[in-house]
CSV table of C-alpha atoms in Angstrom, one decimal:
chain,number,residue,atom,x,y,z
A,1,MET,CA,26.5,-0.4,2.3
A,2,PHE,CA,28.3,2.7,1.0
A,3,ASP,CA,29.8,0.8,-2.0
A,4,ARG,CA,26.2,0.0,-3.0
A,5,LEU,CA,25.2,3.6,-2.5
A,6,LYS,CA,28.0,4.8,-4.7
A,7,LEU,CA,26.9,2.4,-7.4
A,8,ILE,CA,23.3,3.5,-7.1
A,9,GLU,CA,24.3,7.2,-7.4
A,10,THR,CA,26.5,6.4,-10.5
A,11,THR,CA,23.6,4.5,-12.1
A,12,TYR,CA,21.2,7.4,-11.3
A,13,ASP,CA,23.5,9.9,-13.0
A,14,LYS,CA,23.9,7.7,-16.1
A,15,LEU,CA,20.1,7.4,-16.4
A,16,GLN,CA,19.7,11.2,-16.1
A,17,GLN,CA,22.3,11.7,-18.8
A,18,GLN,CA,20.4,9.3,-21.1
A,19,LEU,CA,17.3,11.4,-20.7
A,20,ILE,CA,19.2,14.6,-21.5
A,21,ASP,CA,20.8,13.0,-24.6
A,22,GLY,CA,17.3,11.9,-25.7
A,23,ILE,CA,15.6,8.6,-26.0
A,24,SER,CA,13.5,8.0,-29.1
A,25,ASP,CA,11.9,4.7,-28.1
A,26,VAL,CA,8.8,5.4,-25.9
A,27,LYS,CA,9.0,2.1,-24.0
A,28,GLN,CA,12.7,2.6,-23.2
A,29,MET,CA,12.0,6.2,-22.1
A,30,THR,CA,9.2,4.9,-19.8
A,31,LYS,CA,11.5,2.2,-18.4
A,32,THR,CA,14.3,4.8,-17.8
A,33,MET,CA,12.0,7.2,-16.0
A,34,LYS,CA,10.6,4.5,-13.8
A,35,GLU,CA,14.2,3.4,-12.9
A,36,LEU,CA,15.1,7.0,-12.1
A,37,SER,CA,12.0,7.4,-9.9
A,38,ASP,CA,12.8,4.2,-8.0
A,39,LEU,CA,16.4,5.4,-7.3
A,40,GLU,CA,15.6,9.1,-6.6
A,41,GLU,CA,14.8,9.0,-2.8
A,42,THR,CA,17.9,6.8,-2.1
A,43,VAL,CA,20.2,9.1,-4.0
A,44,GLU,CA,18.8,12.3,-2.4
A,45,VAL,CA,19.2,10.9,1.1
A,46,TYR,CA,22.7,9.6,0.3
A,47,ARG,CA,23.8,13.0,-1.1
A,48,LEU,CA,22.4,14.7,2.0
A,49,PHE,CA,24.3,12.2,4.2
A,50,LYS,CA,27.6,13.1,2.3
A,51,GLN,CA,26.9,16.8,2.7
A,52,ILE,CA,26.4,16.6,6.5
A,53,GLU,CA,29.3,14.2,6.8
A,54,SER,CA,31.5,16.8,5.1
A,55,GLU,CA,30.2,19.5,7.5
A,56,VAL,CA,31.0,17.2,10.5
A,57,PHE,CA,34.6,16.8,9.2
A,58,ASP,CA,35.0,20.6,8.8
A,59,LEU,CA,33.6,21.2,12.4
A,60,GLU,CA,36.1,18.6,13.8
A,61,GLN,CA,38.9,20.5,12.1
A,62,LEU,CA,37.6,23.8,13.4
A,63,MET,CA,37.4,22.5,17.0
A,64,GLU,CA,40.9,21.3,16.9
A,65,SER,CA,42.3,24.6,15.7
A,66,GLU,CA,40.0,27.2,17.3
A,67,SER,CA,40.7,28.7,20.8
A,68,ASP,CA,37.7,31.2,21.1
A,69,PRO,CA,35.4,29.7,23.7
A,70,ASP,CA,32.2,31.1,22.1
A,71,LEU,CA,33.1,29.8,18.7
A,72,LEU,CA,34.0,26.4,20.2
A,73,GLU,CA,30.7,26.2,22.0
A,74,MET,CA,28.8,27.0,18.8
A,75,ALA,CA,30.8,24.5,16.8
A,76,ASN,CA,30.4,21.8,19.4
A,77,LEU,CA,26.6,22.3,19.5
A,78,GLU,CA,26.4,22.1,15.6
A,79,TYR,CA,28.7,19.1,15.6
A,80,HIS,CA,26.5,17.1,17.9
A,81,THR,CA,23.4,18.1,16.0
A,82,ASN,CA,24.9,17.0,12.7
A,83,LYS,CA,26.1,13.7,14.3
A,84,GLU,CA,22.5,12.9,15.3
A,85,LYS,CA,21.3,13.7,11.7
A,86,LEU,CA,24.0,11.4,10.3
A,87,PHE,CA,22.8,8.6,12.5
A,88,GLU,CA,19.1,9.1,11.4
A,89,LEU,CA,20.1,9.3,7.7
A,90,GLU,CA,22.2,6.2,8.0
A,91,GLU,CA,19.2,4.3,9.5
A,92,LYS,CA,17.0,5.6,6.7
A,93,LEU,CA,19.5,4.5,4.1
A,94,LYS,CA,19.6,1.0,5.6
A,95,ILE,CA,15.8,0.8,5.1
A,96,LEU,CA,16.0,2.2,1.5
A,97,LEU,CA,18.5,-0.5,0.6
A,98,LEU,CA,16.3,-3.3,1.9
A,99,PRO,CA,15.0,-5.7,-0.8
A,100,GLN,CA,11.8,-4.3,-2.3
A,101,ASP,CA,8.6,-6.1,-3.0
A,102,PRO,CA,8.4,-6.1,-6.8
A,103,ASN,CA,4.7,-5.2,-6.5
A,104,ASP,CA,5.2,-2.2,-4.3
A,105,GLY,CA,5.0,0.3,-7.1
A,106,LYS,CA,1.7,-1.1,-8.5
A,107,ASN,CA,-1.9,0.0,-8.3
A,108,ILE,CA,-4.3,-2.3,-6.4
A,109,ILE,CA,-7.6,-3.9,-6.7
A,110,MET,CA,-9.4,-3.9,-3.3
A,111,GLU,CA,-12.4,-6.0,-2.5
A,112,ILE,CA,-14.5,-5.3,0.7
A,113,LYS,CA,-17.3,-7.6,1.7
A,114,GLY,CA,-19.8,-7.4,4.5
A,115,ALA,CA,-19.3,-10.6,6.6
A,116,ALA,CA,-20.7,-11.4,10.1
A,117,GLY,CA,-23.5,-9.2,11.3
A,118,GLY,CA,-25.8,-9.1,8.3
A,119,ASP,CA,-26.9,-5.5,7.5
A,120,GLU,CA,-24.5,-4.1,10.0
A,121,GLY,CA,-21.6,-5.9,8.3
A,122,ASN,CA,-22.6,-4.4,5.0
A,123,LEU,CA,-22.9,-0.9,6.5
A,124,PHE,CA,-19.4,-1.3,8.0
A,125,ALA,CA,-18.1,-2.4,4.6
A,126,GLY,CA,-19.4,0.9,3.3
A,127,ASP,CA,-17.7,2.8,6.1
A,128,LEU,CA,-14.4,1.0,5.2
A,129,PHE,CA,-14.8,1.9,1.5
A,130,ARG,CA,-15.3,5.5,2.5
A,131,MET,CA,-12.2,5.4,4.8
A,132,TYR,CA,-10.0,4.1,2.0
A,133,HIS,CA,-11.4,6.5,-0.5
A,134,ARG,CA,-10.7,9.5,1.8
A,135,TYR,CA,-7.2,8.2,2.5
A,136,ALA,CA,-6.6,7.8,-1.3
A,137,ASP,CA,-7.7,11.4,-1.8
A,138,THR,CA,-5.2,12.7,0.8
A,139,MET,CA,-2.5,10.7,-1.1
A,140,GLY,CA,-3.5,12.1,-4.5
A,141,TRP,CA,-4.5,8.6,-5.7
A,142,LYS,CA,-7.5,7.8,-8.0
A,143,VAL,CA,-10.3,5.5,-7.0
A,144,GLU,CA,-12.5,3.7,-9.6
A,145,VAL,CA,-15.3,1.4,-8.6
A,146,LEU,CA,-15.2,-1.7,-10.8
A,147,ASN,CA,-18.2,-3.6,-9.3
A,148,ALA,CA,-20.5,-3.1,-6.4
A,149,MET,CA,-23.5,-4.9,-4.8
A,150,GLU,CA,-25.3,-2.7,-2.4
A,151,GLY,CA,-26.7,-4.0,0.9
A,152,THR,CA,-30.4,-3.9,1.4
A,153,ALA,CA,-30.0,-1.5,4.4
A,154,GLY,CA,-27.1,0.5,2.9
A,155,GLY,CA,-23.4,-0.1,2.6
A,156,PHE,CA,-22.1,-2.9,0.5
A,157,ALA,CA,-22.6,-6.6,0.4
A,158,SER,CA,-19.5,-6.5,-1.9
A,159,ILE,CA,-17.5,-3.8,-3.6
A,160,GLU,CA,-14.4,-4.1,-5.8
A,161,PHE,CA,-12.5,-1.0,-6.8
A,162,MET,CA,-9.1,0.0,-8.2
A,163,ILE,CA,-6.8,2.5,-6.4
A,164,SER,CA,-4.2,3.9,-8.8
A,165,GLY,CA,-1.3,6.2,-8.0
A,166,LYS,CA,2.3,6.2,-6.8
A,167,ARG,CA,3.3,3.0,-4.8
A,168,VAL,CA,-0.3,2.2,-3.7
A,169,TYR,CA,0.4,-1.4,-3.0
A,170,SER,CA,3.4,-0.6,-0.7
A,171,PHE,CA,1.1,1.4,1.6
A,172,LEU,CA,-2.0,-0.8,1.5
A,173,LYS,CA,-0.8,-4.4,1.1
A,174,HIS,CA,-1.1,-5.1,4.9
A,175,GLU,CA,-4.8,-4.2,4.9
A,176,ALA,CA,-6.0,-7.7,3.8
A,177,GLY,CA,-7.9,-9.6,6.5
A,178,VAL,CA,-11.0,-9.4,8.7
A,179,HIS,CA,-11.8,-5.9,10.1
A,180,ARG,CA,-14.1,-6.1,13.2
A,181,VAL,CA,-16.4,-3.3,14.3
A,182,GLN,CA,-18.0,-2.8,17.8
A,183,ARG,CA,-20.8,-0.3,18.0
A,184,VAL,CA,-24.5,0.2,18.7
A,185,PRO,CA,-26.5,-0.3,15.4
A,186,GLU,CA,-29.1,2.3,14.6
A,187,THR,CA,-31.7,-0.4,14.7
A,188,GLU,CA,-30.8,-1.4,18.3
A,189,SER,CA,-33.4,0.0,20.7
A,190,GLN,CA,-31.7,-1.3,23.9
A,191,GLY,CA,-28.4,0.5,23.2
A,192,ARG,CA,-26.5,-2.8,23.1
A,193,ILE,CA,-23.1,-3.0,21.4
A,194,HIS,CA,-22.9,-5.4,18.5
A,195,THR,CA,-19.9,-6.9,16.9
A,196,SER,CA,-19.8,-7.2,13.1
A,197,THR,CA,-17.1,-7.8,10.5
A,198,ALA,CA,-16.1,-7.1,7.0
A,199,THR,CA,-13.4,-8.8,4.9
A,200,VAL,CA,-10.8,-6.9,2.9
A,201,LEU,CA,-8.7,-8.4,0.0
A,202,VAL,CA,-5.8,-6.4,-1.5
A,203,MET,CA,-4.5,-7.5,-4.9
A,204,PRO,CA,-1.7,-5.9,-6.9
A,205,GLU,CA,-2.9,-5.0,-10.4
A,206,ALA,CA,-1.6,-7.6,-12.8
A,207,GLU,CA,0.3,-6.5,-15.9
A,208,GLU,CA,0.9,-8.3,-19.1
A,209,VAL,CA,4.4,-9.2,-18.0
A,210,ASP,CA,3.0,-10.8,-14.8
A,211,ILE,CA,0.3,-13.0,-16.2
A,212,ASN,CA,-0.9,-13.9,-19.7
A,213,ILE,CA,-4.6,-15.0,-19.9
A,214,ASP,CA,-5.9,-16.6,-23.1
A,215,TRP,CA,-9.5,-15.7,-23.9
A,216,ASN,CA,-10.0,-19.2,-25.1
A,217,ASP,CA,-9.7,-20.3,-21.4
A,218,ILE,CA,-12.5,-17.9,-20.3
A,219,LYS,CA,-16.2,-18.6,-20.3
A,220,VAL,CA,-18.3,-15.5,-20.8
A,221,ASP,CA,-21.9,-15.3,-19.5
A,222,THR,CA,-24.2,-12.3,-19.7
A,223,TYR,CA,-27.3,-11.5,-17.6
A,224,ASN,CA,-29.5,-8.7,-16.3
A,225,SER,CA,-28.0,-6.4,-13.7
A,226,SER,CA,-29.5,-6.7,-10.2
A,227,GLY,CA,-29.8,-4.3,-7.3
A,228,PRO,CA,-30.1,-4.8,-3.5
A,229,GLY,CA,-32.0,-8.0,-2.6
A,230,GLY,CA,-31.4,-9.4,-6.1
A,231,GLN,CA,-34.1,-7.7,-8.0
A,232,SER,CA,-33.5,-7.0,-11.7
A,233,VAL,CA,-32.7,-3.3,-12.4
A,234,ASN,CA,-32.8,-3.4,-16.2
A,235,THR,CA,-33.9,-5.5,-19.1
A,236,THR,CA,-30.7,-5.7,-21.1
A,237,LYS,CA,-28.0,-8.3,-20.4
A,238,SER,CA,-25.3,-5.8,-19.6
A,239,ALA,CA,-23.9,-7.7,-16.6
A,240,VAL,CA,-21.0,-10.0,-17.3
A,241,ARG,CA,-19.6,-13.2,-15.6
A,242,LEU,CA,-16.2,-14.4,-16.5
A,243,THR,CA,-15.0,-17.9,-15.5
A,244,HIS,CA,-11.4,-18.8,-15.9
A,245,ILE,CA,-11.7,-22.5,-16.6
A,246,PRO,CA,-8.1,-23.6,-15.7
A,247,THR,CA,-8.3,-22.1,-12.2
A,248,ASN,CA,-12.1,-22.0,-11.8
A,249,THR,CA,-11.8,-18.3,-10.9
A,250,VAL,CA,-15.2,-16.5,-11.3
A,251,VAL,CA,-15.7,-12.7,-11.5
A,252,THR,CA,-18.8,-10.7,-12.1
A,253,CYS,CA,-19.3,-7.1,-13.1
A,254,GLN,CA,-22.5,-5.1,-13.6
A,255,ASP,CA,-21.6,-1.5,-12.7
A,256,GLY,CA,-20.6,-0.4,-16.2
A,257,LYS,CA,-22.9,1.3,-18.6
A,258,SER,CA,-22.5,-1.4,-21.2
A,259,GLN,CA,-21.7,-5.1,-21.6
A,260,HIS,CA,-18.4,-4.1,-23.2
A,261,GLU,CA,-17.4,-1.9,-20.2
A,262,ASN,CA,-18.3,-4.6,-17.7
A,263,LYS,CA,-16.3,-7.1,-19.6
A,264,ASP,CA,-13.2,-4.9,-19.5
A,265,LYS,CA,-13.6,-4.3,-15.8
A,266,ALA,CA,-14.2,-7.9,-15.1
A,267,LEU,CA,-11.0,-8.9,-16.9
A,268,ILE,CA,-9.0,-6.5,-14.7
A,269,ILE,CA,-10.4,-8.1,-11.6
A,270,LEU,CA,-9.9,-11.6,-13.0
A,271,LYS,CA,-6.3,-11.0,-13.8
A,272,ALA,CA,-5.7,-9.5,-10.3
A,273,ARG,CA,-7.3,-12.5,-8.6
A,274,ILE,CA,-5.3,-15.1,-10.5
A,275,TYR,CA,-2.1,-13.1,-10.0
A,276,ASN,CA,-2.8,-12.7,-6.3
A,277,ASP,CA,-3.4,-16.5,-5.9
A,278,ILE,CA,0.0,-17.1,-7.6
A,279,LEU,CA,1.6,-14.6,-5.1
A,280,GLU,CA,-0.1,-16.2,-2.1
A,281,ALA,CA,1.1,-19.7,-3.1
A,282,ARG,CA,4.7,-18.3,-3.6
A,283,ASP,CA,4.6,-16.6,-0.2
A,284,LYS,CA,3.5,-19.8,1.5
A,285,GLU,CA,6.5,-21.6,0.0
A,286,GLU,CA,9.0,-18.9,0.8
A,287,GLY,CA,7.7,-18.1,4.3
A,288,ALA,CA,7.5,-14.4,3.5
A,289,ILE,CA,8.4,-12.0,6.3
A,290,ARG,CA,5.2,-10.0,6.0
A,291,ARG,CA,3.2,-13.2,6.7
A,292,SER,CA,5.0,-14.0,10.0
A,293,LEU,CA,5.4,-10.5,11.3
A,294,ILE,CA,2.7,-8.3,10.0
A,295,GLY,CA,0.1,-11.0,9.5
A,296,THR,CA,-0.7,-13.6,7.0
A,297,GLY,CA,-2.6,-11.4,4.7
A,298,ASP,CA,-5.2,-14.1,4.7
A,299,ARG,CA,-8.8,-12.9,4.3
A,300,SER,CA,-9.8,-15.0,7.4
A,301,GLU,CA,-7.3,-13.4,9.8
A,302,LYS,CA,-8.7,-10.8,12.3
A,303,ILE,CA,-6.3,-7.9,11.9
A,304,ARG,CA,-8.1,-4.9,13.4
A,305,THR,CA,-10.9,-3.8,15.7
A,306,TYR,CA,-12.8,-0.5,15.4
A,307,ASN,CA,-14.5,0.3,18.7
A,308,TYR,CA,-16.9,3.2,18.3
A,309,PRO,CA,-18.0,3.7,22.0
A,310,GLN,CA,-14.4,4.2,23.0
A,311,ASN,CA,-13.2,5.9,19.8
A,312,ARG,CA,-10.5,3.3,19.6
A,313,VAL,CA,-8.8,1.4,16.8
A,314,SER,CA,-6.6,-1.6,17.7
A,315,ASP,CA,-4.3,-3.4,15.2
A,316,HIS,CA,-3.8,-6.9,16.7
A,317,ARG,CA,-0.7,-7.8,14.7
A,318,ILE,CA,1.6,-5.3,16.3
A,319,GLY,CA,-0.4,-4.6,19.5
A,320,LEU,CA,-1.1,-1.0,18.5
A,321,THR,CA,-4.1,1.0,20.0
A,322,VAL,CA,-5.0,4.5,18.8
A,323,GLN,CA,-7.7,6.5,20.5
A,324,ARG,CA,-8.6,8.4,17.3
A,325,LEU,CA,-11.2,6.2,15.5
A,326,ASP,CA,-13.1,9.3,14.3
A,327,ALA,CA,-10.0,10.7,12.5
A,328,ILE,CA,-9.0,7.3,11.0
A,329,MET,CA,-12.5,6.8,9.5
A,330,GLU,CA,-12.2,10.3,7.9
A,331,GLY,CA,-9.0,9.1,6.1
A,332,ARG,CA,-6.2,9.5,8.6
A,333,LEU,CA,-5.2,5.9,8.0
A,334,ASP,CA,-1.5,6.9,8.3
A,335,LEU,CA,-2.0,6.8,12.1
A,336,ILE,CA,-2.2,3.0,11.6
A,337,LEU,CA,-0.2,2.4,8.5
A,338,GLU,CA,3.0,4.2,9.5
A,339,PRO,CA,3.5,2.0,12.7
A,340,LEU,CA,2.7,-1.1,10.6
A,341,ILE,CA,5.3,-0.2,7.9
A,342,ASN,CA,7.9,0.8,10.5
A,343,GLU,CA,7.5,-2.6,12.3
A,344,TYR,CA,7.8,-4.4,8.9
A,345,GLN,CA,11.0,-2.5,8.1
A,346,LYS,CA,12.4,-3.1,11.5
A,347,GLN,CA,11.9,-6.8,11.2
A,348,GLN,CA,13.4,-6.8,7.7
A,349,LEU,CA,16.5,-5.1,9.2
A,350,VAL,CA,16.7,-7.8,11.8
A,351,GLN,CA,16.5,-10.5,9.2
A,352,ALA,CA,19.2,-8.8,7.1
A,353,ILE,CA,21.8,-8.7,9.9
């Protein structure tokens, strides 16, 4: 492990020197800065490990030569504190050296749809969108709605949006699946608890190097935008439907101000869908760890229940229950995501041994 860390530190120093010397090619500079960013945390933790390791060595030397009881007691206390820090840093380095998902650094396209429960499912889809938006705000990420179909009673029958920022996919990739809500709908006069669901799909943004789509393979249709219930909301054909003929993947977009804008947004979604299908097929062949341990990521898998009467959120994949639904819906999604990611990393470590 430490041989790898030395090599990473050497590589990091070389890349930094390249930037200092100057890089004229813009693409090369972007590539170098990304490589530096990817290595930065590992190098920082490794250097801190070496610093504390040196302090532990000095304390061992001091305790062997010192006779003053007070100094020995202080040195012994600091020694044991630093030994604990070394253990924690070594565990963190093991995780940092685990194989990385090549998509972890990417932006995502997320789709949320109201499912079982009719209007209540659509309202819950709206609540989930707000939750992810609030979480993105706390992370300093940007949210852009690409396409939305509002529900007749509020919320969304379907909403597709991009979240862009640092390592978005690494944080949100386990959110795909069926989210279930248990609560009393506003329209329920008897106070009975209803169960409704919404589905979430998480797709890494596809780049040109990931997938190349030929416009000759895409059928483009235009039509009038429609609002809740399907009624037409304008008289110009600004809404766009793209059909990728080889894969029969269909995407619609009508939220943009013009046909051109809708076409661009629809293409982003289309690429993400096709790329995600490729990744899912690859995962099935390879038996990916995240499928067997954190869930399949399949949109039909029930992954989480939000129980409003008991202020409880339960993630069924890792048996986690948190009695802070109100905070989670306000964007404290880290209360769920951190245990999920920790469990994923633990299982990766087991596989690596």
